[in-house]
PDB file of N, CA, C and O in Angstrom:
ATOM      1  N   MET A1370     148.172 -43.658 -93.436  1.00  0.00           N
ATOM      2  CA  MET A1370     147.915 -44.839 -92.321  1.00  0.00           C
ATOM      3  C   MET A1370     149.069 -44.810 -91.518  1.00  0.00           C
ATOM      4  O   MET A1370     150.283 -44.790 -91.764  1.00  0.00           O
ATOM      5  N   ASN A1371     148.809 -44.688 -89.966  1.00  0.00           N
ATOM      6  CA  ASN A1371     149.977 -45.063 -88.997  1.00  0.00           C
ATOM      7  C   ASN A1371     150.776 -46.353 -89.021  1.00  0.00           C
ATOM      8  O   ASN A1371     149.757 -47.127 -88.953  1.00  0.00           O
ATOM      9  N   SER A1372     151.960 -46.504 -88.997  1.00  0.00           N
ATOM     10  CA  SER A1372     152.378 -47.840 -89.054  1.00  0.00           C
ATOM     11  C   SER A1372     152.213 -48.471 -87.601  1.00  0.00           C
ATOM     12  O   SER A1372     152.298 -49.569 -87.426  1.00  0.00           O
ATOM     13  N   HIS A1373     151.659 -47.557 -86.639  1.00  0.00           N
ATOM     14  CA  HIS A1373     151.263 -48.134 -85.189  1.00  0.00           C
ATOM     15  C   HIS A1373     150.204 -49.258 -85.496  1.00  0.00           C
ATOM     16  O   HIS A1373     150.138 -50.309 -84.755  1.00  0.00           O
ATOM     17  N   PHE A1374     149.209 -49.214 -86.587  1.00  0.00           N
ATOM     18  CA  PHE A1374     148.352 -50.221 -86.691  1.00  0.00           C
ATOM     19  C   PHE A1374     148.633 -51.714 -87.172  1.00  0.00           C
ATOM     20  O   PHE A1374     148.373 -52.589 -86.540  1.00  0.00           O
ATOM     21  N   SER A1375     149.815 -51.450 -88.225  1.00  0.00           N
ATOM     22  CA  SER A1375     150.143 -52.646 -88.653  1.00  0.00           C
ATOM     23  C   SER A1375     151.045 -53.517 -87.654  1.00  0.00           C
ATOM     24  O   SER A1375     151.055 -54.813 -87.604  1.00  0.00           O
ATOM     25  N   ASN A1376     151.708 -52.873 -86.960  1.00  0.00           N
ATOM     26  CA  ASN A1376     152.737 -53.305 -86.039  1.00  0.00           C
ATOM     27  C   ASN A1376     152.008 -54.166 -84.920  1.00  0.00           C
ATOM     28  O   ASN A1376     152.370 -55.232 -84.104  1.00  0.00           O
ATOM     29  N   ASP A1377     150.858 -53.672 -84.379  1.00  0.00           N
ATOM     30  CA  ASP A1377     150.030 -54.145 -83.252  1.00  0.00           C
ATOM     31  C   ASP A1377     149.021 -55.181 -83.699  1.00  0.00           C
ATOM     32  O   ASP A1377     148.331 -55.563 -82.797  1.00  0.00           O
ATOM     33  N   ALA A1378     149.023 -55.531 -84.959  1.00  0.00           N
ATOM     34  CA  ALA A1378     147.811 -56.500 -85.466  1.00  0.00           C
ATOM     35  C   ALA A1378     148.172 -57.777 -84.785  1.00  0.00           C
ATOM     36  O   ALA A1378     149.096 -58.274 -84.777  1.00  0.00           O
ATOM     37  N   ARG A1379     147.195 -58.603 -84.502  1.00  0.00           N
ATOM     38  CA  ARG A1379     147.110 -59.800 -83.810  1.00  0.00           C
ATOM     39  C   ARG A1379     146.604 -60.668 -84.739  1.00  0.00           C
ATOM     40  O   ARG A1379     145.711 -60.433 -85.445  1.00  0.00           O
ATOM     41  N   ARG A1380     147.167 -61.904 -84.773  1.00  0.00           N
ATOM     42  CA  ARG A1380     146.954 -62.931 -85.637  1.00  0.00           C
ATOM     43  C   ARG A1380     145.876 -64.016 -84.904  1.00  0.00           C
ATOM     44  O   ARG A1380     146.169 -64.377 -83.757  1.00  0.00           O
ATOM     45  N   PRO A1381     144.882 -64.716 -85.504  1.00  0.00           N
ATOM     46  CA  PRO A1381     144.234 -65.612 -84.795  1.00  0.00           C
ATOM     47  C   PRO A1381     145.342 -66.832 -84.638  1.00  0.00           C
ATOM     48  O   PRO A1381     146.117 -67.104 -85.411  1.00  0.00           O
ATOM     49  N   GLY A1382     145.088 -67.596 -83.399  1.00  0.00           N
ATOM     50  CA  GLY A1382     145.773 -68.593 -82.793  1.00  0.00           C
ATOM     51  C   GLY A1382     146.919 -68.045 -82.006  1.00  0.00           C
ATOM     52  O   GLY A1382     147.787 -68.776 -81.609  1.00  0.00           O
ATOM     53  N   ALA A1383     147.008 -66.551 -81.595  1.00  0.00           N
ATOM     54  CA  ALA A1383     148.132 -66.002 -80.976  1.00  0.00           C
ATOM     55  C   ALA A1383     147.708 -66.365 -79.299  1.00  0.00           C
ATOM     56  O   ALA A1383     146.674 -66.815 -79.222  1.00  0.00           O
ATOM     57  N   ALA A1384     148.620 -66.066 -78.657  1.00  0.00           N
ATOM     58  CA  ALA A1384     148.233 -66.414 -77.182  1.00  0.00           C
ATOM     59  C   ALA A1384     147.127 -65.749 -76.709  1.00  0.00           C
ATOM     60  O   ALA A1384     146.856 -64.672 -76.965  1.00  0.00           O
ATOM     61  N   GLU A1385     146.378 -66.309 -75.757  1.00  0.00           N
ATOM     62  CA  GLU A1385     145.232 -65.724 -75.115  1.00  0.00           C
ATOM     63  C   GLU A1385     145.835 -64.421 -74.301  1.00  0.00           C
ATOM     64  O   GLU A1385     146.637 -64.506 -73.485  1.00  0.00           O
ATOM     65  N   GLU A1386     144.894 -63.428 -74.580  1.00  0.00           N
ATOM     66  CA  GLU A1386     145.083 -62.027 -73.678  1.00  0.00           C
ATOM     67  C   GLU A1386     143.843 -61.855 -72.923  1.00  0.00           C
ATOM     68  O   GLU A1386     143.009 -62.141 -73.450  1.00  0.00           O
ATOM     69  N   PRO A1387     144.211 -61.406 -71.784  1.00  0.00           N
ATOM     70  CA  PRO A1387     142.991 -61.014 -70.935  1.00  0.00           C
ATOM     71  C   PRO A1387     142.384 -59.772 -71.307  1.00  0.00           C
ATOM     72  O   PRO A1387     142.827 -58.780 -72.173  1.00  0.00           O
ATOM     73  N   CYS A1388     140.966 -59.573 -71.111  1.00  0.00           N
ATOM     74  CA  CYS A1388     140.083 -58.438 -71.532  1.00  0.00           C
ATOM     75  C   CYS A1388     140.398 -57.267 -70.493  1.00  0.00           C
ATOM     76  O   CYS A1388     140.809 -57.314 -69.537  1.00  0.00           O
ATOM     77  N   LEU A1389     140.694 -56.054 -71.452  1.00  0.00           N
ATOM     78  CA  LEU A1389     140.909 -55.115 -70.702  1.00  0.00           C
ATOM     79  C   LEU A1389     139.813 -53.860 -70.827  1.00  0.00           C
ATOM     80  O   LEU A1389     139.954 -52.730 -70.567  1.00  0.00           O
ATOM     81  N   GLY A1390     138.547 -54.411 -71.167  1.00  0.00           N
ATOM     82  CA  GLY A1390     137.629 -53.721 -71.260  1.00  0.00           C
ATOM     83  C   GLY A1390     136.791 -53.263 -69.921  1.00  0.00           C
ATOM     84  O   GLY A1390     137.031 -53.716 -68.748  1.00  0.00           O
ATOM     85  N   PRO A1391     135.995 -52.288 -70.111  1.00  0.00           N
ATOM     86  CA  PRO A1391     135.550 -51.626 -71.339  1.00  0.00           C
ATOM     87  C   PRO A1391     136.417 -50.412 -71.525  1.00  0.00           C
ATOM     88  O   PRO A1391     136.452 -49.626 -72.595  1.00  0.00           O
ATOM     89  N   LEU A1392     137.332 -49.935 -70.404  1.00  0.00           N
ATOM     90  CA  LEU A1392     138.009 -48.554 -70.833  1.00  0.00           C
ATOM     91  C   LEU A1392     139.672 -48.908 -71.081  1.00  0.00           C
ATOM     92  O   LEU A1392     140.058 -47.856 -71.621  1.00  0.00           O
ATOM     93  N   GLY A1393     140.047 -50.061 -70.873  1.00  0.00           N
ATOM     94  CA  GLY A1393     141.533 -50.216 -71.064  1.00  0.00           C
ATOM     95  C   GLY A1393     142.434 -49.798 -69.919  1.00  0.00           C
ATOM     96  O   GLY A1393     143.666 -49.701 -70.277  1.00  0.00           O
ATOM     97  N   ASP A1394     142.034 -49.397 -68.905  1.00  0.00           N
ATOM     98  CA  ASP A1394     142.839 -48.814 -67.906  1.00  0.00           C
ATOM     99  C   ASP A1394     142.867 -50.064 -66.557  1.00  0.00           C
ATOM    100  O   ASP A1394     141.807 -49.949 -66.025  1.00  0.00           O
ATOM    101  N   PRO A1395     143.635 -50.721 -66.266  1.00  0.00           N
ATOM    102  CA  PRO A1395     143.753 -51.802 -65.316  1.00  0.00           C
ATOM    103  C   PRO A1395     143.498 -51.093 -64.021  1.00  0.00           C
ATOM    104  O   PRO A1395     142.874 -51.650 -63.032  1.00  0.00           O
ATOM    105  N   SER A1396     143.736 -49.711 -63.782  1.00  0.00           N
ATOM    106  CA  SER A1396     143.702 -49.220 -62.357  1.00  0.00           C
ATOM    107  C   SER A1396     142.156 -48.683 -62.245  1.00  0.00           C
ATOM    108  O   SER A1396     141.482 -48.256 -61.362  1.00  0.00           O
ATOM    109  N   ASP A1397     141.213 -49.010 -63.250  1.00  0.00           N
ATOM    110  CA  ASP A1397     139.799 -48.364 -63.123  1.00  0.00           C
ATOM    111  C   ASP A1397     138.813 -49.309 -62.254  1.00  0.00           C
ATOM    112  O   ASP A1397     137.764 -49.174 -61.971  1.00  0.00           O
ATOM    113  N   GLY A1398     139.535 -50.507 -61.787  1.00  0.00           N
ATOM    114  CA  GLY A1398     138.806 -51.214 -60.899  1.00  0.00           C
ATOM    115  C   GLY A1398     137.907 -52.363 -61.570  1.00  0.00           C
ATOM    116  O   GLY A1398     136.898 -53.142 -60.934  1.00  0.00           O
ATOM    117  N   MET A1399     137.990 -52.357 -62.969  1.00  0.00           N
ATOM    118  CA  MET A1399     136.860 -53.092 -63.513  1.00  0.00           C
ATOM    119  C   MET A1399     137.645 -54.323 -64.299  1.00  0.00           C
ATOM    120  O   MET A1399     137.720 -54.525 -65.324  1.00  0.00           O
ATOM    121  N   ASP A1400     137.911 -55.337 -63.387  1.00  0.00           N
ATOM    122  CA  ASP A1400     138.731 -56.636 -63.764  1.00  0.00           C
ATOM    123  C   ASP A1400     137.707 -57.512 -64.443  1.00  0.00           C
ATOM    124  O   ASP A1400     136.556 -57.751 -63.959  1.00  0.00           O
ATOM    125  N   CYS A1401     138.038 -57.914 -65.713  1.00  0.00           N
ATOM    126  CA  CYS A1401     137.159 -58.781 -66.357  1.00  0.00           C
ATOM    127  C   CYS A1401     138.158 -60.229 -66.563  1.00  0.00           C
ATOM    128  O   CYS A1401     139.159 -60.217 -66.931  1.00  0.00           O
ATOM    129  N   LEU A1402     137.606 -61.208 -66.074  1.00  0.00           N
ATOM    130  CA  LEU A1402     138.217 -62.480 -66.243  1.00  0.00           C
ATOM    131  C   LEU A1402     138.088 -63.381 -67.614  1.00  0.00           C
ATOM    132  O   LEU A1402     138.810 -64.389 -67.844  1.00  0.00           O
ATOM    133  N   SER A1403     137.375 -62.824 -68.697  1.00  0.00           N
ATOM    134  CA  SER A1403     137.321 -63.401 -69.907  1.00  0.00           C
ATOM    135  C   SER A1403     138.313 -63.024 -70.611  1.00  0.00           C
ATOM    136  O   SER A1403     139.395 -62.299 -70.455  1.00  0.00           O
ATOM    137  N   THR A1404     138.725 -63.736 -71.663  1.00  0.00           N
ATOM    138  CA  THR A1404     139.826 -63.776 -72.790  1.00  0.00           C
ATOM    139  C   THR A1404     139.302 -62.811 -73.815  1.00  0.00           C
ATOM    140  O   THR A1404     138.021 -62.761 -74.183  1.00  0.00           O
ATOM    141  N   ALA A1405     140.197 -61.884 -74.227  1.00  0.00           N
ATOM    142  CA  ALA A1405     139.832 -60.950 -75.346  1.00  0.00           C
ATOM    143  C   ALA A1405     139.574 -61.640 -76.561  1.00  0.00           C
ATOM    144  O   ALA A1405     140.663 -62.660 -76.975  1.00  0.00           O
ATOM    145  N   ARG A1406     138.821 -61.213 -77.277  1.00  0.00           N
ATOM    146  CA  ARG A1406     138.345 -61.575 -78.672  1.00  0.00           C
ATOM    147  C   ARG A1406     138.559 -60.748 -79.685  1.00  0.00           C
ATOM    148  O   ARG A1406     138.579 -61.067 -80.968  1.00  0.00           O
ATOM    149  N   PHE A1407     138.496 -59.426 -79.437  1.00  0.00           N
ATOM    150  CA  PHE A1407     138.523 -58.331 -80.208  1.00  0.00           C
ATOM    151  C   PHE A1407     139.661 -57.250 -80.195  1.00  0.00           C
ATOM    152  O   PHE A1407     140.031 -57.097 -79.052  1.00  0.00           O
ATOM    153  N   GLN A1408     140.048 -56.544 -80.913  1.00  0.00           N
ATOM    154  CA  GLN A1408     141.047 -55.634 -80.798  1.00  0.00           C
ATOM    155  C   GLN A1408     140.430 -54.469 -81.390  1.00  0.00           C
ATOM    156  O   GLN A1408     139.966 -54.286 -82.633  1.00  0.00           O
ATOM    157  N   VAL A1409     140.152 -53.271 -80.514  1.00  0.00           N
ATOM    158  CA  VAL A1409     139.716 -52.035 -81.244  1.00  0.00           C
ATOM    159  C   VAL A1409     140.948 -50.978 -81.245  1.00  0.00           C
ATOM    160  O   VAL A1409     141.582 -50.821 -80.267  1.00  0.00           O
ATOM    161  N   ILE A1410     141.017 -50.554 -82.635  1.00  0.00           N
ATOM    162  CA  ILE A1410     142.268 -49.748 -82.722  1.00  0.00           C
ATOM    163  C   ILE A1410     141.846 -48.297 -82.342  1.00  0.00           C
ATOM    164  O   ILE A1410     140.599 -47.771 -82.451  1.00  0.00           O
ATOM    165  N   ARG A1411     142.728 -47.671 -81.737  1.00  0.00           N
ATOM    166  CA  ARG A1411     142.516 -46.344 -81.092  1.00  0.00           C
ATOM    167  C   ARG A1411     143.382 -45.278 -81.639  1.00  0.00           C
ATOM    168  O   ARG A1411     144.691 -45.763 -82.086  1.00  0.00           O
ATOM    169  N   HIS A1412     143.335 -44.087 -81.583  1.00  0.00           N
ATOM    170  CA  HIS A1412     144.351 -42.914 -82.194  1.00  0.00           C
ATOM    171  C   HIS A1412     145.423 -42.686 -80.927  1.00  0.00           C
ATOM    172  O   HIS A1412     145.092 -42.264 -79.950  1.00  0.00           O
ATOM    173  N   GLN A1413     146.472 -43.099 -81.580  1.00  0.00           N
ATOM    174  CA  GLN A1413     147.765 -42.787 -80.662  1.00  0.00           C
ATOM    175  C   GLN A1413     147.750 -43.482 -79.380  1.00  0.00           C
ATOM    176  O   GLN A1413     148.324 -42.839 -78.477  1.00  0.00           O
ATOM    177  N   GLN A1414     147.223 -44.542 -79.201  1.00  0.00           N
ATOM    178  CA  GLN A1414     147.229 -45.270 -78.306  1.00  0.00           C
ATOM    179  C   GLN A1414     147.273 -46.812 -78.550  1.00  0.00           C
ATOM    180  O   GLN A1414     146.944 -47.352 -79.864  1.00  0.00           O
ATOM    181  N   PRO A1415     147.495 -47.623 -77.767  1.00  0.00           N
ATOM    182  CA  PRO A1415     147.753 -48.960 -78.122  1.00  0.00           C
ATOM    183  C   PRO A1415     146.359 -49.813 -78.410  1.00  0.00           C
ATOM    184  O   PRO A1415     145.248 -49.180 -77.720  1.00  0.00           O
ATOM    185  N   PRO A1416     146.040 -50.691 -79.339  1.00  0.00           N
ATOM    186  CA  PRO A1416     144.772 -51.301 -79.274  1.00  0.00           C
ATOM    187  C   PRO A1416     144.247 -51.775 -78.164  1.00  0.00           C
ATOM    188  O   PRO A1416     145.024 -52.054 -77.144  1.00  0.00           O
ATOM    189  N   LEU A1417     142.863 -51.613 -77.987  1.00  0.00           N
ATOM    190  CA  LEU A1417     142.399 -52.147 -76.760  1.00  0.00           C
ATOM    191  C   LEU A1417     141.690 -53.550 -76.913  1.00  0.00           C
ATOM    192  O   LEU A1417     140.876 -53.726 -77.901  1.00  0.00           O
ATOM    193  N   LEU A1418     142.080 -54.423 -76.246  1.00  0.00           N
ATOM    194  CA  LEU A1418     141.720 -55.908 -76.270  1.00  0.00           C
ATOM    195  C   LEU A1418     140.647 -56.058 -75.214  1.00  0.00           C
ATOM    196  O   LEU A1418     140.462 -55.859 -74.144  1.00  0.00           O
ATOM    197  N   VAL A1419     139.455 -56.477 -75.935  1.00  0.00           N
ATOM    198  CA  VAL A1419     138.276 -56.794 -75.236  1.00  0.00           C
ATOM    199  C   VAL A1419     137.527 -57.823 -75.679  1.00  0.00           C
ATOM    200  O   VAL A1419     137.683 -58.681 -76.663  1.00  0.00           O
ATOM    201  N   CYS A1420     136.826 -58.320 -74.683  1.00  0.00           N
ATOM    202  CA  CYS A1420     135.894 -59.753 -74.727  1.00  0.00           C
ATOM    203  C   CYS A1420     134.692 -59.008 -75.524  1.00  0.00           C
ATOM    204  O   CYS A1420     134.301 -58.074 -75.471  1.00  0.00           O
ATOM    205  N   PRO A1421     133.771 -60.223 -75.940  1.00  0.00           N
ATOM    206  CA  PRO A1421     132.470 -59.783 -76.443  1.00  0.00           C
ATOM    207  C   PRO A1421     131.635 -58.843 -75.684  1.00  0.00           C
ATOM    208  O   PRO A1421     130.776 -57.916 -76.007  1.00  0.00           O
ATOM    209  N   VAL A1422     131.672 -59.199 -74.461  1.00  0.00           N
ATOM    210  CA  VAL A1422     130.620 -58.456 -73.585  1.00  0.00           C
ATOM    211  C   VAL A1422     130.973 -56.792 -73.379  1.00  0.00           C
ATOM    212  O   VAL A1422     130.204 -55.981 -73.345  1.00  0.00           O
ATOM    213  N   HIS A1423     132.462 -56.758 -73.358  1.00  0.00           N
ATOM    214  CA  HIS A1423     132.936 -55.200 -73.316  1.00  0.00           C
ATOM    215  C   HIS A1423     133.203 -54.794 -74.630  1.00  0.00           C
ATOM    216  O   HIS A1423     133.525 -53.437 -74.718  1.00  0.00           O
ATOM    217  N   LEU A1424     132.870 -55.367 -75.804  1.00  0.00           N
ATOM    218  CA  LEU A1424     133.092 -54.756 -77.232  1.00  0.00           C
ATOM    219  C   LEU A1424     132.103 -53.302 -77.435  1.00  0.00           C
ATOM    220  O   LEU A1424     132.620 -52.228 -77.599  1.00  0.00           O
ATOM    221  N   GLY A1425     130.902 -53.558 -77.040  1.00  0.00           N
ATOM    222  CA  GLY A1425     130.031 -52.447 -77.085  1.00  0.00           C
ATOM    223  C   GLY A1425     130.511 -51.162 -76.247  1.00  0.00           C
ATOM    224  O   GLY A1425     130.456 -50.018 -76.636  1.00  0.00           O
ATOM    225  N   PRO A1426     130.574 -51.313 -74.998  1.00  0.00           N
ATOM    226  CA  PRO A1426     131.086 -50.522 -73.826  1.00  0.00           C
ATOM    227  C   PRO A1426     132.248 -49.895 -74.564  1.00  0.00           C
ATOM    228  O   PRO A1426     132.412 -48.559 -74.175  1.00  0.00           O
ATOM    229  N   SER A1427     133.134 -50.634 -74.871  1.00  0.00           N
ATOM    230  CA  SER A1427     134.535 -49.941 -75.093  1.00  0.00           C
ATOM    231  C   SER A1427     134.499 -49.057 -76.457  1.00  0.00           C
ATOM    232  O   SER A1427     135.124 -48.098 -76.561  1.00  0.00           O
ATOM    233  N   LEU A1428     133.507 -49.328 -77.171  1.00  0.00           N
ATOM    234  CA  LEU A1428     133.394 -48.465 -78.548  1.00  0.00           C
ATOM    235  C   LEU A1428     132.807 -47.208 -77.851  1.00  0.00           C
ATOM    236  O   LEU A1428     132.972 -46.065 -78.565  1.00  0.00           O
ATOM    237  N   LEU A1429     131.776 -47.096 -76.833  1.00  0.00           N
ATOM    238  CA  LEU A1429     131.201 -46.071 -76.613  1.00  0.00           C
ATOM    239  C   LEU A1429     132.071 -45.195 -75.399  1.00  0.00           C
ATOM    240  O   LEU A1429     131.802 -43.868 -75.549  1.00  0.00           O
ATOM    241  N   MET A1430     132.699 -46.034 -74.569  1.00  0.00           N
ATOM    242  CA  MET A1430     133.156 -45.118 -73.681  1.00  0.00           C
ATOM    243  C   MET A1430     134.793 -45.142 -73.697  1.00  0.00           C
ATOM    244  O   MET A1430     135.352 -44.100 -72.907  1.00  0.00           O
ATOM    245  N   ALA A1431     135.505 -45.879 -74.155  1.00  0.00           N
ATOM    246  CA  ALA A1431     137.038 -46.049 -74.302  1.00  0.00           C
ATOM    247  C   ALA A1431     137.568 -44.654 -74.883  1.00  0.00           C
ATOM    248  O   ALA A1431     137.207 -44.006 -75.837  1.00  0.00           O
ATOM    249  N   GLU A1432     138.758 -44.380 -74.371  1.00  0.00           N
ATOM    250  CA  GLU A1432     139.348 -43.031 -74.925  1.00  0.00           C
ATOM    251  C   GLU A1432     140.028 -43.169 -76.314  1.00  0.00           C
ATOM    252  O   GLU A1432     140.588 -44.175 -76.604  1.00  0.00           O
ATOM    253  N   SER A1433     139.980 -42.097 -77.143  1.00  0.00           N
ATOM    254  CA  SER A1433     140.632 -42.384 -78.634  1.00  0.00           C
ATOM    255  C   SER A1433     140.106 -43.325 -79.492  1.00  0.00           C
ATOM    256  O   SER A1433     140.857 -43.558 -80.381  1.00  0.00           O
ATOM    257  N   VAL A1434     139.051 -44.041 -79.179  1.00  0.00           N
ATOM    258  CA  VAL A1434     138.417 -45.053 -80.315  1.00  0.00           C
ATOM    259  C   VAL A1434     138.249 -44.278 -81.489  1.00  0.00           C
ATOM    260  O   VAL A1434     137.671 -43.157 -81.419  1.00  0.00           O
ATOM    261  N   LEU A1435     138.650 -44.688 -82.568  1.00  0.00           N
ATOM    262  CA  LEU A1435     138.327 -44.177 -83.874  1.00  0.00           C
ATOM    263  C   LEU A1435     136.777 -44.312 -84.461  1.00  0.00           C
ATOM    264  O   LEU A1435     136.278 -45.336 -83.887  1.00  0.00           O
ATOM    265  N   TRP A1436     136.349 -43.261 -85.014  1.00  0.00           N
ATOM    266  CA  TRP A1436     135.050 -43.441 -85.646  1.00  0.00           C
ATOM    267  C   TRP A1436     134.916 -43.030 -87.252  1.00  0.00           C
ATOM    268  O   TRP A1436     135.511 -42.192 -87.558  1.00  0.00           O
ATOM    269  N   PRO A1437     134.388 -44.097 -88.042  1.00  0.00           N
ATOM    270  CA  PRO A1437     133.907 -45.411 -87.477  1.00  0.00           C
ATOM    271  C   PRO A1437     134.746 -46.261 -86.923  1.00  0.00           C
ATOM    272  O   PRO A1437     136.046 -46.191 -87.258  1.00  0.00           O
ATOM    273  N   PRO A1438     134.365 -47.237 -86.017  1.00  0.00           N
ATOM    274  CA  PRO A1438     135.427 -48.051 -85.269  1.00  0.00           C
ATOM    275  C   PRO A1438     136.247 -49.118 -86.382  1.00  0.00           C
ATOM    276  O   PRO A1438     135.651 -49.515 -87.264  1.00  0.00           O
ATOM    277  N   ARG A1439     137.567 -49.340 -85.938  1.00  0.00           N
ATOM    278  CA  ARG A1439     138.136 -50.210 -86.724  1.00  0.00           C
ATOM    279  C   ARG A1439     138.469 -51.355 -85.696  1.00  0.00           C
ATOM    280  O   ARG A1439     139.142 -51.206 -84.732  1.00  0.00           O
ATOM    281  N   LEU A1440     138.013 -52.522 -86.036  1.00  0.00           N
ATOM    282  CA  LEU A1440     137.952 -53.639 -85.159  1.00  0.00           C
ATOM    283  C   LEU A1440     138.679 -54.857 -86.045  1.00  0.00           C
ATOM    284  O   LEU A1440     138.777 -55.000 -87.110  1.00  0.00           O
ATOM    285  N   SER A1441     139.314 -55.921 -85.246  1.00  0.00           N
ATOM    286  CA  SER A1441     139.565 -57.049 -85.792  1.00  0.00           C
ATOM    287  C   SER A1441     139.349 -58.140 -84.681  1.00  0.00           C
ATOM    288  O   SER A1441     139.557 -58.007 -83.449  1.00  0.00           O
ATOM    289  N   LEU A1442     139.174 -59.186 -85.188  1.00  0.00           N
ATOM    290  CA  LEU A1442     138.877 -60.300 -84.408  1.00  0.00           C
ATOM    291  C   LEU A1442     140.096 -61.037 -84.138  1.00  0.00           C
ATOM    292  O   LEU A1442     140.911 -61.171 -84.838  1.00  0.00           O
ATOM    293  N   ILE A1443     140.629 -61.431 -82.941  1.00  0.00           N
ATOM    294  CA  ILE A1443     142.087 -61.821 -82.536  1.00  0.00           C
ATOM    295  C   ILE A1443     141.916 -63.322 -82.097  1.00  0.00           C
ATOM    296  O   ILE A1443     142.999 -63.918 -81.845  1.00  0.00           O
ATOM    297  N   ARG A1444     140.841 -63.963 -81.944  1.00  0.00           N
ATOM    298  CA  ARG A1444     140.708 -65.269 -81.848  1.00  0.00           C
ATOM    299  C   ARG A1444     139.411 -65.808 -81.907  1.00  0.00           C
ATOM    300  O   ARG A1444     138.408 -65.414 -82.149  1.00  0.00           O
TER     301      ARG A1444
END
């Protein structure tokens, strides 16, 4: 297992993070004003933080998402 996963794990009660969904690229023009609730682990990339609305689309469209997906609730 890559140490990248354990270092990036977030704990409940941590500071609120903005949703980066569905693709995790701030330059994609898809700004979401919601707070991220889930962390999607990706291969050799930082975890993708997404709101409930963007969880499904991020699993289908974001780059390097592991399959089966590895998710954690961050808030």
